[in-house]
Amino acid sequence: MNRVYNFAAGPSVMPQAVLEKAAAEMLNYNNTGMSVMEMSHRSKAYQAIFDETEAVLRRLMNIPETYSVLFLQGGATGQFAAIPMNLLKTSADYIDSGNFAHIAYGEAKKYGNVRCVASSREDNYSHIPVWNTADFDPNADYLYITTNNTIFGTRYATLPETGNVPLVADMSSNILSEVYDVNRIGVIYAGAQKNVGPAGLTIVIVRKDLLGHAQATCPKVFDWTVMTDKGSMMNTPPTYAIYMAGLCMKWLEDQGGVAAIEKVNIEKSAILYDLLDNSSFYRAPVEKNSRSRMNVTFTTPDPDTDALFVKEAAALGMVNLKGHRLVGGIRASIYNAMPVEGVKALAEFMQKFEL
Ligand SMILES: *Cc1c(COP(=O)(O)O)cnc(C)c1O
């Protein structure tokens, strides 16, 4: 069977070259006589894979030594709780830019005093919330944002200025898709299954001076300080997912790194947004300055036609285009691994479908 163009929001498309390499190494990794899946996480062979994966990520994102890089489990959702458990002493501020931000805010309330300082919930999250820096608590333990809102298709074009308050960023759906200055952010975290690799791995990048403040009841598996001391191996890490993420990151390096793929991502999303802007048939609900480069959301004139669009596209090998149930319509997730050809094929179909 031919491979499809997979526009799923996550788990999502992976580079074909990576899947082929993993397949080739499946039974016998680097003459060890076993699959990476079968290796002890304490073995030399596995530690080399782990160390190389961290090194590639540090190179790709230009992560300084003053930051700890953790490879954990529990998903982004686990970190919704881990963040307050590791950082919250007095109070924290949240910007509510989408469903995941809203859930993170709700979860944090269990662990202490948190405030919502800006929200676009009333507008069904069709834009990044407008914030007023004066509303931020200058003594907050952190300010929380979601850099790319996967369900609604929005993205922060600029990051809030927080002074000495550490910024905590959920980058689950746009990490490694564009250049960020890590030094501006206290904690970056992401579930791997959108833009980094397979599900099962959660990446946490934390500035080391923020360690050492975990609440007493914080489980050890979520304690960034314990995990930093143990090199992410307080217990068994998601060994195979880390290996696969490493292969994807090396593939990204081969593409020229994050700055190079950012250009491609701008180009890919522009193909779709230009078409949407020039059409009276399709509607793009997101305000222009909030548009995501990873998740492009749009509708046809009515829900029945949306469903027909999704069905006809699937018959042509363009799958998983149905929008999230909270938004309806159509969503094309076009992460790093989605080739330009896939986006062009979708655009061509969109034009034909409109006629
Ligand atoms: C998918 C996603 C999550 C949830 O991730 P899980 O790994 O399923 O817990 C959280 N935040 C964002 C921005 C996401 O895209």
mmCIF file of C-alpha atoms and ligand atoms in Angstrom:
data_model
loop_
_atom_site.group_PDB
_atom_site.id
_atom_site.type_symbol
_atom_site.label_atom_id
_atom_site.label_comp_id
_atom_site.label_asym_id
_atom_site.label_seq_id
_atom_site.Cartn_x
_atom_site.Cartn_y
_atom_site.Cartn_z
ATOM 1 C CA MET A 1 0.000 0.000 0.000
ATOM 2 C CA ASN A 2 1.106 3.542 -0.721
ATOM 3 C CA ARG A 3 1.783 5.916 2.144
ATOM 4 C CA VAL A 4 -0.782 8.656 2.618
ATOM 5 C CA TYR A 5 -0.369 12.323 3.410
ATOM 6 C CA ASN A 6 -1.244 12.262 7.106
ATOM 7 C CA PHE A 7 -2.558 15.600 8.390
ATOM 8 C CA ALA A 8 -3.238 14.285 11.910
ATOM 9 C CA ALA A 9 -2.767 16.646 14.849
ATOM 10 C CA GLY A 10 -0.883 14.076 16.897
ATOM 11 C CA PRO A 11 0.378 11.415 16.927
ATOM 12 C CA SER A 12 1.328 12.599 13.497
ATOM 13 C CA VAL A 13 3.450 12.223 10.397
ATOM 14 C CA MET A 14 7.104 11.222 10.799
ATOM 15 C CA PRO A 15 9.860 11.569 8.183
ATOM 16 C CA GLN A 16 9.839 8.509 5.927
ATOM 17 C CA ALA A 17 13.655 8.318 6.056
ATOM 18 C CA VAL A 18 13.433 7.985 9.837
ATOM 19 C CA LEU A 19 10.902 5.151 9.646
ATOM 20 C CA GLU A 20 13.082 3.375 7.114
ATOM 21 C CA LYS A 21 16.168 3.711 9.301
ATOM 22 C CA ALA A 22 14.297 2.448 12.353
ATOM 23 C CA ALA A 23 13.018 -0.491 10.313
ATOM 24 C CA ALA A 24 16.532 -1.321 9.128
ATOM 25 C CA GLU A 25 17.824 -1.207 12.704
ATOM 26 C CA MET A 26 14.861 -3.001 14.224
ATOM 27 C CA LEU A 27 16.365 -6.468 14.718
ATOM 28 C CA ASN A 28 19.998 -5.580 15.221
ATOM 29 C CA TYR A 29 20.960 -2.086 16.328
ATOM 30 C CA ASN A 30 24.565 -1.215 15.524
ATOM 31 C CA ASN A 31 25.788 -4.818 15.858
ATOM 32 C CA THR A 32 24.427 -5.227 19.368
ATOM 33 C CA GLY A 33 22.351 -8.191 18.148
ATOM 34 C CA MET A 34 19.184 -6.691 19.571
ATOM 35 C CA SER A 35 16.549 -4.059 18.992
ATOM 36 C CA VAL A 36 16.802 -0.756 20.865
ATOM 37 C CA MET A 37 13.496 -1.804 22.416
ATOM 38 C CA GLU A 38 15.202 -4.771 24.075
ATOM 39 C CA MET A 39 18.100 -2.852 25.596
ATOM 40 C CA SER A 40 18.581 -2.117 29.266
ATOM 41 C CA HIS A 41 18.336 1.592 29.879
ATOM 42 C CA ARG A 42 21.476 1.145 32.017
ATOM 43 C CA SER A 43 23.504 -0.344 29.146
ATOM 44 C CA LYS A 44 26.389 1.464 27.478
ATOM 45 C CA ALA A 45 24.808 1.092 24.041
ATOM 46 C CA TYR A 46 21.579 2.705 25.217
ATOM 47 C CA GLN A 47 23.271 5.473 27.177
ATOM 48 C CA ALA A 48 25.088 6.438 23.962
ATOM 49 C CA ILE A 49 21.742 6.768 22.139
ATOM 50 C CA PHE A 50 20.324 8.808 25.016
ATOM 51 C CA ASP A 51 23.330 11.146 25.260
ATOM 52 C CA GLU A 52 23.391 11.701 21.508
ATOM 53 C CA THR A 53 19.675 12.550 21.504
ATOM 54 C CA GLU A 54 20.157 15.168 24.204
ATOM 55 C CA ALA A 55 23.195 16.575 22.382
ATOM 56 C CA VAL A 56 21.285 16.928 19.097
ATOM 57 C CA LEU A 57 18.386 18.668 20.841
ATOM 58 C CA ARG A 58 20.808 21.067 22.552
ATOM 59 C CA ARG A 59 22.397 21.866 19.189
ATOM 60 C CA LEU A 60 19.076 22.322 17.395
ATOM 61 C CA MET A 61 17.621 24.685 20.003
ATOM 62 C CA ASN A 62 20.896 26.221 21.114
ATOM 63 C CA ILE A 63 20.160 25.240 24.731
ATOM 64 C CA PRO A 64 22.741 26.652 27.151
ATOM 65 C CA GLU A 65 24.402 24.518 29.844
ATOM 66 C CA THR A 66 22.445 26.508 32.427
ATOM 67 C CA TYR A 67 19.384 24.487 31.375
ATOM 68 C CA SER A 68 18.571 20.898 32.256
ATOM 69 C CA VAL A 69 17.086 18.719 29.479
ATOM 70 C CA LEU A 70 14.775 15.949 30.687
ATOM 71 C CA PHE A 71 13.195 13.032 28.803
ATOM 72 C CA LEU A 72 10.136 12.036 30.827
ATOM 73 C CA GLN A 73 6.800 10.230 30.569
ATOM 74 C CA GLY A 74 3.249 11.296 31.378
ATOM 75 C CA GLY A 75 2.640 13.559 28.389
ATOM 76 C CA ALA A 76 2.096 17.287 28.358
ATOM 77 C CA THR A 77 -0.897 16.576 30.568
ATOM 78 C CA GLY A 78 1.394 15.183 33.244
ATOM 79 C CA GLN A 79 3.339 18.442 33.130
ATOM 80 C CA PHE A 80 0.120 20.446 33.650
ATOM 81 C CA ALA A 81 0.432 19.135 37.232
ATOM 82 C CA ALA A 82 4.231 18.874 37.387
ATOM 83 C CA ILE A 83 4.672 22.585 36.646
ATOM 84 C CA PRO A 84 2.880 23.874 39.758
ATOM 85 C CA MET A 85 4.309 21.010 41.817
ATOM 86 C CA ASN A 86 7.829 22.100 40.835
ATOM 87 C CA LEU A 87 7.453 25.874 40.751
ATOM 88 C CA LEU A 88 4.436 27.104 42.664
ATOM 89 C CA LYS A 89 5.146 28.623 46.049
ATOM 90 C CA THR A 90 2.969 31.736 46.299
ATOM 91 C CA SER A 91 1.123 32.461 43.067
ATOM 92 C CA ALA A 92 1.290 31.947 39.304
ATOM 93 C CA ASP A 93 -0.283 33.646 36.279
ATOM 94 C CA TYR A 94 -1.830 31.827 33.314
ATOM 95 C CA ILE A 95 -2.773 33.047 29.852
ATOM 96 C CA ASP A 96 -5.745 31.052 28.581
ATOM 97 C CA SER A 97 -5.246 30.731 24.823
ATOM 98 C CA GLY A 98 -6.955 27.403 24.181
ATOM 99 C CA ASN A 99 -8.304 24.163 25.531
ATOM 100 C CA PHE A 100 -4.945 22.810 26.697
ATOM 101 C CA ALA A 101 -4.058 26.076 28.425
ATOM 102 C CA HIS A 102 -7.447 26.008 30.100
ATOM 103 C CA ILE A 103 -6.923 22.456 31.354
ATOM 104 C CA ALA A 104 -3.419 23.338 32.571
ATOM 105 C CA TYR A 105 -4.874 26.283 34.490
ATOM 106 C CA GLY A 106 -7.538 24.066 36.056
ATOM 107 C CA GLU A 107 -4.952 21.479 37.041
ATOM 108 C CA ALA A 108 -2.663 24.091 38.616
ATOM 109 C CA LYS A 109 -5.498 25.302 40.860
ATOM 110 C CA LYS A 110 -5.183 22.030 42.786
ATOM 111 C CA TYR A 111 -1.661 22.934 43.859
ATOM 112 C CA GLY A 112 -1.921 26.557 44.892
ATOM 113 C CA ASN A 113 -2.963 30.051 44.046
ATOM 114 C CA VAL A 114 -3.168 30.734 40.301
ATOM 115 C CA ARG A 115 -4.746 33.538 38.294
ATOM 116 C CA CYS A 116 -5.908 33.801 34.706
ATOM 117 C CA VAL A 117 -4.481 37.107 33.432
ATOM 118 C CA ALA A 118 -5.815 37.000 29.848
ATOM 119 C CA SER A 119 -8.186 34.758 27.914
ATOM 120 C CA SER A 120 -9.730 34.449 24.462
ATOM 121 C CA ARG A 121 -12.188 31.772 25.581
ATOM 122 C CA GLU A 122 -15.203 34.014 24.904
ATOM 123 C CA ASP A 123 -14.143 34.286 21.271
ATOM 124 C CA ASN A 124 -13.793 30.490 21.008
ATOM 125 C CA TYR A 125 -10.018 31.005 21.077
ATOM 126 C CA SER A 126 -9.983 32.447 17.542
ATOM 127 C CA HIS A 127 -6.999 34.609 18.470
ATOM 128 C CA ILE A 128 -4.180 34.749 20.990
ATOM 129 C CA PRO A 129 -5.514 36.635 24.046
ATOM 130 C CA VAL A 130 -4.674 40.326 24.250
ATOM 131 C CA TRP A 131 -2.658 40.791 27.398
ATOM 132 C CA ASN A 132 -1.712 43.843 29.382
ATOM 133 C CA THR A 133 1.682 43.511 31.032
ATOM 134 C CA ALA A 134 0.412 45.654 33.894
ATOM 135 C CA ASP A 135 -1.974 42.799 34.794
ATOM 136 C CA PHE A 136 0.917 40.390 35.392
ATOM 137 C CA ASP A 137 1.987 39.841 38.994
ATOM 138 C CA PRO A 138 5.647 40.967 39.157
ATOM 139 C CA ASN A 139 6.145 38.559 42.066
ATOM 140 C CA ALA A 140 4.512 35.529 40.432
ATOM 141 C CA ASP A 141 6.424 32.254 40.539
ATOM 142 C CA TYR A 142 5.873 31.957 36.779
ATOM 143 C CA LEU A 143 3.717 33.067 33.859
ATOM 144 C CA TYR A 144 2.270 30.240 31.772
ATOM 145 C CA ILE A 145 1.608 30.254 28.019
ATOM 146 C CA THR A 146 0.901 27.781 25.194
ATOM 147 C CA THR A 147 2.985 28.925 22.230
ATOM 148 C CA ASN A 148 0.902 27.075 19.631
ATOM 149 C CA ASN A 149 -2.712 26.105 20.157
ATOM 150 C CA THR A 150 -3.142 22.819 18.334
ATOM 151 C CA ILE A 151 -6.927 22.615 18.366
ATOM 152 C CA PHE A 152 -7.732 26.174 17.294
ATOM 153 C CA GLY A 153 -4.744 26.821 15.031
ATOM 154 C CA THR A 154 -3.285 29.863 16.764
ATOM 155 C CA ARG A 155 0.285 30.873 17.580
ATOM 156 C CA TYR A 156 1.945 33.602 19.652
ATOM 157 C CA ALA A 157 3.647 35.928 17.173
ATOM 158 C CA THR A 158 5.494 37.542 20.094
ATOM 159 C CA LEU A 159 6.110 36.301 23.621
ATOM 160 C CA PRO A 160 4.925 38.314 26.636
ATOM 161 C CA GLU A 161 7.531 40.379 28.459
ATOM 162 C CA THR A 162 7.667 39.062 32.003
ATOM 163 C CA GLY A 163 10.685 40.797 33.521
ATOM 164 C CA ASN A 164 12.110 38.567 36.218
ATOM 165 C CA VAL A 165 9.127 36.249 36.266
ATOM 166 C CA PRO A 166 10.024 32.977 34.514
ATOM 167 C CA LEU A 167 7.983 32.189 31.429
ATOM 168 C CA VAL A 168 6.704 28.593 31.241
ATOM 169 C CA ALA A 169 5.838 27.517 27.707
ATOM 170 C CA ASP A 170 3.868 24.520 26.469
ATOM 171 C CA MET A 171 5.464 24.018 23.050
ATOM 172 C CA SER A 172 3.898 20.614 22.402
ATOM 173 C CA SER A 173 2.799 21.460 18.881
ATOM 174 C CA ASN A 174 5.486 23.858 17.679
ATOM 175 C CA ILE A 175 8.768 22.957 19.369
ATOM 176 C CA LEU A 176 11.525 22.674 16.729
ATOM 177 C CA SER A 177 9.315 24.352 14.110
ATOM 178 C CA GLU A 178 10.686 27.852 14.595
ATOM 179 C CA VAL A 179 13.617 29.530 16.304
ATOM 180 C CA TYR A 180 13.098 30.523 19.932
ATOM 181 C CA ASP A 181 15.634 32.204 22.177
ATOM 182 C CA VAL A 182 15.677 29.661 25.000
ATOM 183 C CA ASN A 183 17.246 32.254 27.305
ATOM 184 C CA ARG A 184 13.954 34.167 27.312
ATOM 185 C CA ILE A 185 12.039 31.200 28.732
ATOM 186 C CA GLY A 186 12.322 29.496 32.139
ATOM 187 C CA VAL A 187 10.686 26.188 31.261
ATOM 188 C CA ILE A 188 9.917 24.768 27.827
ATOM 189 C CA TYR A 189 8.069 21.501 27.613
ATOM 190 C CA ALA A 190 6.458 19.397 24.918
ATOM 191 C CA GLY A 191 4.862 16.052 24.320
ATOM 192 C CA ALA A 192 6.874 14.498 21.506
ATOM 193 C CA GLN A 193 4.027 13.135 19.409
ATOM 194 C CA LYS A 194 3.302 16.248 17.377
ATOM 195 C CA ASN A 195 6.555 17.618 16.047
ATOM 196 C CA VAL A 196 9.359 15.552 17.587
ATOM 197 C CA GLY A 197 8.687 11.824 17.393
ATOM 198 C CA PRO A 198 6.322 9.136 18.621
ATOM 199 C CA ALA A 199 4.050 9.342 21.671
ATOM 200 C CA GLY A 200 5.385 8.323 25.063
ATOM 201 C CA LEU A 201 8.117 10.930 25.480
ATOM 202 C CA THR A 202 7.771 14.323 27.131
ATOM 203 C CA ILE A 203 10.631 16.787 26.796
ATOM 204 C CA VAL A 204 11.201 19.278 29.626
ATOM 205 C CA ILE A 205 13.854 21.995 29.326
ATOM 206 C CA VAL A 206 14.246 23.845 32.604
ATOM 207 C CA ARG A 207 16.573 26.618 33.723
ATOM 208 C CA LYS A 208 18.646 25.126 36.533
ATOM 209 C CA ASP A 209 18.084 27.962 38.997
ATOM 210 C CA LEU A 210 14.380 27.005 38.975
ATOM 211 C CA LEU A 211 15.173 23.556 40.344
ATOM 212 C CA GLY A 212 15.026 22.672 44.027
ATOM 213 C CA HIS A 213 11.592 24.136 44.810
ATOM 214 C CA ALA A 214 9.315 21.121 44.359
ATOM 215 C CA GLN A 215 6.369 20.817 46.705
ATOM 216 C CA ALA A 216 6.862 18.100 49.337
ATOM 217 C CA THR A 217 4.108 15.919 47.860
ATOM 218 C CA CYS A 218 5.475 16.043 44.291
ATOM 219 C CA PRO A 219 5.884 12.463 43.001
ATOM 220 C CA LYS A 220 9.498 11.635 42.248
ATOM 221 C CA VAL A 221 8.734 10.847 38.591
ATOM 222 C CA PHE A 222 7.523 14.429 38.157
ATOM 223 C CA ASP A 223 10.235 16.070 40.254
ATOM 224 C CA TRP A 224 12.516 17.891 37.812
ATOM 225 C CA THR A 225 15.275 18.156 40.410
ATOM 226 C CA VAL A 226 15.333 14.407 41.110
ATOM 227 C CA MET A 227 15.178 13.688 37.385
ATOM 228 C CA THR A 228 17.989 16.141 36.666
ATOM 229 C CA ASP A 229 20.167 14.481 39.312
ATOM 230 C CA LYS A 230 19.379 11.057 37.840
ATOM 231 C CA GLY A 231 19.845 11.999 34.175
ATOM 232 C CA SER A 232 16.117 11.320 33.506
ATOM 233 C CA MET A 233 16.668 7.750 34.717
ATOM 234 C CA MET A 234 15.293 7.737 38.244
ATOM 235 C CA ASN A 235 13.181 4.961 36.723
ATOM 236 C CA THR A 236 12.961 3.500 33.225
ATOM 237 C CA PRO A 237 12.654 6.278 30.635
ATOM 238 C CA PRO A 238 10.648 5.771 27.396
ATOM 239 C CA THR A 239 13.695 4.224 25.741
ATOM 240 C CA TYR A 240 12.391 3.540 22.254
ATOM 241 C CA ALA A 241 10.518 6.842 21.943
ATOM 242 C CA ILE A 242 13.741 8.657 22.861
ATOM 243 C CA TYR A 243 15.643 6.736 20.184
ATOM 244 C CA MET A 244 12.971 7.583 17.580
ATOM 245 C CA ALA A 245 12.926 11.247 18.616
ATOM 246 C CA GLY A 246 16.706 11.248 18.230
ATOM 247 C CA LEU A 247 16.418 9.945 14.677
ATOM 248 C CA CYS A 248 13.844 12.664 13.886
ATOM 249 C CA MET A 249 16.111 15.339 15.340
ATOM 250 C CA LYS A 250 19.057 14.128 13.275
ATOM 251 C CA TRP A 251 16.804 14.229 10.223
ATOM 252 C CA LEU A 252 15.985 17.833 11.130
ATOM 253 C CA GLU A 253 19.691 18.639 11.355
ATOM 254 C CA ASP A 254 20.098 17.156 7.867
ATOM 255 C CA GLN A 255 17.370 19.550 6.662
ATOM 256 C CA GLY A 256 19.498 22.453 7.901
ATOM 257 C CA GLY A 257 18.135 22.750 11.430
ATOM 258 C CA VAL A 258 15.358 24.799 12.977
ATOM 259 C CA ALA A 259 15.993 28.084 11.117
ATOM 260 C CA ALA A 260 15.865 26.245 7.784
ATOM 261 C CA ILE A 261 12.699 24.291 8.594
ATOM 262 C CA GLU A 262 11.085 27.494 9.906
ATOM 263 C CA LYS A 263 11.383 28.959 6.406
ATOM 264 C CA VAL A 264 9.794 25.841 4.946
ATOM 265 C CA ASN A 265 7.029 25.970 7.550
ATOM 266 C CA ILE A 266 6.269 29.599 6.683
ATOM 267 C CA GLU A 267 6.157 28.663 3.007
ATOM 268 C CA LYS A 268 3.944 25.614 3.621
ATOM 269 C CA SER A 269 1.404 27.442 5.764
ATOM 270 C CA ALA A 270 1.349 30.402 3.337
ATOM 271 C CA ILE A 271 0.272 28.084 0.511
ATOM 272 C CA LEU A 272 -2.875 27.256 2.473
ATOM 273 C CA TYR A 273 -3.540 30.700 3.986
ATOM 274 C CA ASP A 274 -3.111 32.432 0.617
ATOM 275 C CA LEU A 275 -5.640 30.066 -0.891
ATOM 276 C CA LEU A 276 -8.051 30.618 2.002
ATOM 277 C CA ASP A 277 -7.704 34.405 1.803
ATOM 278 C CA ASN A 278 -8.467 34.375 -1.909
ATOM 279 C CA SER A 279 -11.505 32.163 -1.607
ATOM 280 C CA SER A 280 -15.120 33.079 -0.912
ATOM 281 C CA PHE A 281 -15.938 29.385 -0.422
ATOM 282 C CA TYR A 282 -13.586 28.617 2.463
ATOM 283 C CA ARG A 283 -13.401 30.554 5.706
ATOM 284 C CA ALA A 284 -10.399 30.730 8.041
ATOM 285 C CA PRO A 285 -11.704 31.485 11.565
ATOM 286 C CA VAL A 286 -8.372 32.542 13.109
ATOM 287 C CA GLU A 287 -7.368 36.217 13.150
ATOM 288 C CA LYS A 288 -4.465 36.802 10.791
ATOM 289 C CA ASN A 289 -1.859 37.854 13.335
ATOM 290 C CA SER A 290 -2.608 34.761 15.441
ATOM 291 C CA ARG A 291 -2.313 32.165 12.686
ATOM 292 C CA SER A 292 -0.493 28.910 13.392
ATOM 293 C CA ARG A 293 2.073 27.549 10.974
ATOM 294 C CA MET A 294 1.515 24.022 12.279
ATOM 295 C CA ASN A 295 -2.272 23.642 12.426
ATOM 296 C CA VAL A 296 -4.294 25.375 9.721
ATOM 297 C CA THR A 297 -8.027 25.474 10.517
ATOM 298 C CA PHE A 298 -10.785 26.322 8.050
ATOM 299 C CA THR A 299 -14.369 25.575 7.076
ATOM 300 C CA THR A 300 -16.443 25.204 3.940
ATOM 301 C CA PRO A 301 -19.872 26.914 3.842
ATOM 302 C CA ASP A 302 -21.546 24.273 6.065
ATOM 303 C CA PRO A 303 -20.810 21.191 8.229
ATOM 304 C CA ASP A 304 -22.148 18.690 5.678
ATOM 305 C CA THR A 305 -19.789 20.068 3.063
ATOM 306 C CA ASP A 306 -16.938 19.933 5.609
ATOM 307 C CA ALA A 307 -17.661 16.222 6.072
ATOM 308 C CA LEU A 308 -17.763 15.659 2.327
ATOM 309 C CA PHE A 309 -14.433 17.477 1.972
ATOM 310 C CA VAL A 310 -12.801 15.260 4.590
ATOM 311 C CA LYS A 311 -14.216 12.126 2.973
ATOM 312 C CA GLU A 312 -13.173 13.004 -0.590
ATOM 313 C CA ALA A 313 -9.708 14.060 0.534
ATOM 314 C CA ALA A 314 -9.247 10.749 2.363
ATOM 315 C CA ALA A 315 -10.211 8.854 -0.790
ATOM 316 C CA LEU A 316 -7.324 10.665 -2.490
ATOM 317 C CA GLY A 317 -4.841 9.709 0.251
ATOM 318 C CA MET A 318 -5.015 12.903 2.335
ATOM 319 C CA VAL A 319 -6.197 11.705 5.720
ATOM 320 C CA ASN A 320 -7.088 12.978 9.193
ATOM 321 C CA LEU A 321 -8.322 16.391 8.055
ATOM 322 C CA LYS A 322 -11.378 16.487 10.323
ATOM 323 C CA GLY A 323 -11.293 19.428 12.722
ATOM 324 C CA HIS A 324 -11.279 18.949 16.493
ATOM 325 C CA ARG A 325 -14.761 18.432 17.940
ATOM 326 C CA LEU A 326 -14.483 21.750 19.847
ATOM 327 C CA VAL A 327 -14.086 23.706 16.600
ATOM 328 C CA GLY A 328 -15.573 21.557 13.851
ATOM 329 C CA GLY A 329 -14.605 22.211 10.253
ATOM 330 C CA ILE A 330 -11.282 21.104 8.857
ATOM 331 C CA ARG A 331 -7.781 21.146 10.304
ATOM 332 C CA ALA A 332 -4.601 20.438 8.378
ATOM 333 C CA SER A 333 -1.696 19.762 10.704
ATOM 334 C CA ILE A 334 1.470 20.347 8.728
ATOM 335 C CA TYR A 335 4.322 19.622 11.110
ATOM 336 C CA ASN A 336 8.011 19.545 10.139
ATOM 337 C CA ALA A 337 7.705 16.069 8.652
ATOM 338 C CA MET A 338 4.867 16.982 6.271
ATOM 339 C CA PRO A 339 6.534 17.498 2.894
ATOM 340 C CA VAL A 340 5.749 20.598 0.806
ATOM 341 C CA GLU A 341 4.339 18.206 -1.804
ATOM 342 C CA GLY A 342 1.695 17.099 0.685
ATOM 343 C CA VAL A 343 0.586 20.678 1.273
ATOM 344 C CA LYS A 344 0.556 21.381 -2.474
ATOM 345 C CA ALA A 345 -1.549 18.276 -3.049
ATOM 346 C CA LEU A 346 -4.015 19.476 -0.433
ATOM 347 C CA ALA A 347 -4.146 22.970 -1.954
ATOM 348 C CA GLU A 348 -4.796 21.511 -5.378
ATOM 349 C CA PHE A 349 -7.626 19.399 -3.979
ATOM 350 C CA MET A 350 -9.079 22.430 -2.190
ATOM 351 C CA GLN A 351 -9.239 24.347 -5.463
ATOM 352 C CA LYS A 352 -10.904 21.475 -7.300
ATOM 353 C CA PHE A 353 -13.366 20.866 -4.461
ATOM 354 C CA GLU A 354 -14.440 24.499 -4.494
ATOM 355 C CA LEU A 355 -15.491 24.350 -8.146
HETATM 356 C C1 LIG B 1 -1.437 17.560 22.474
HETATM 357 C C2 LIG B 1 -1.210 18.683 23.373
HETATM 358 C C3 LIG B 1 -1.261 18.535 24.767
HETATM 359 C C4 LIG B 1 -1.609 17.226 25.426
HETATM 360 O O1 LIG B 1 -0.584 16.312 25.234
HETATM 361 P P1 LIG B 1 -0.615 14.850 25.890
HETATM 362 O O2 LIG B 1 0.740 14.338 25.520
HETATM 363 O O3 LIG B 1 -1.737 14.107 25.231
HETATM 364 O O4 LIG B 1 -0.807 14.977 27.336
HETATM 365 C C5 LIG B 1 -0.999 19.641 25.542
HETATM 366 N N1 LIG B 1 -0.694 20.837 24.995
HETATM 367 C C6 LIG B 1 -0.647 21.023 23.658
HETATM 368 C C7 LIG B 1 -0.324 22.366 23.106
HETATM 369 C C8 LIG B 1 -0.909 19.950 22.810
HETATM 370 O O5 LIG B 1 -0.859 20.118 21.474
#
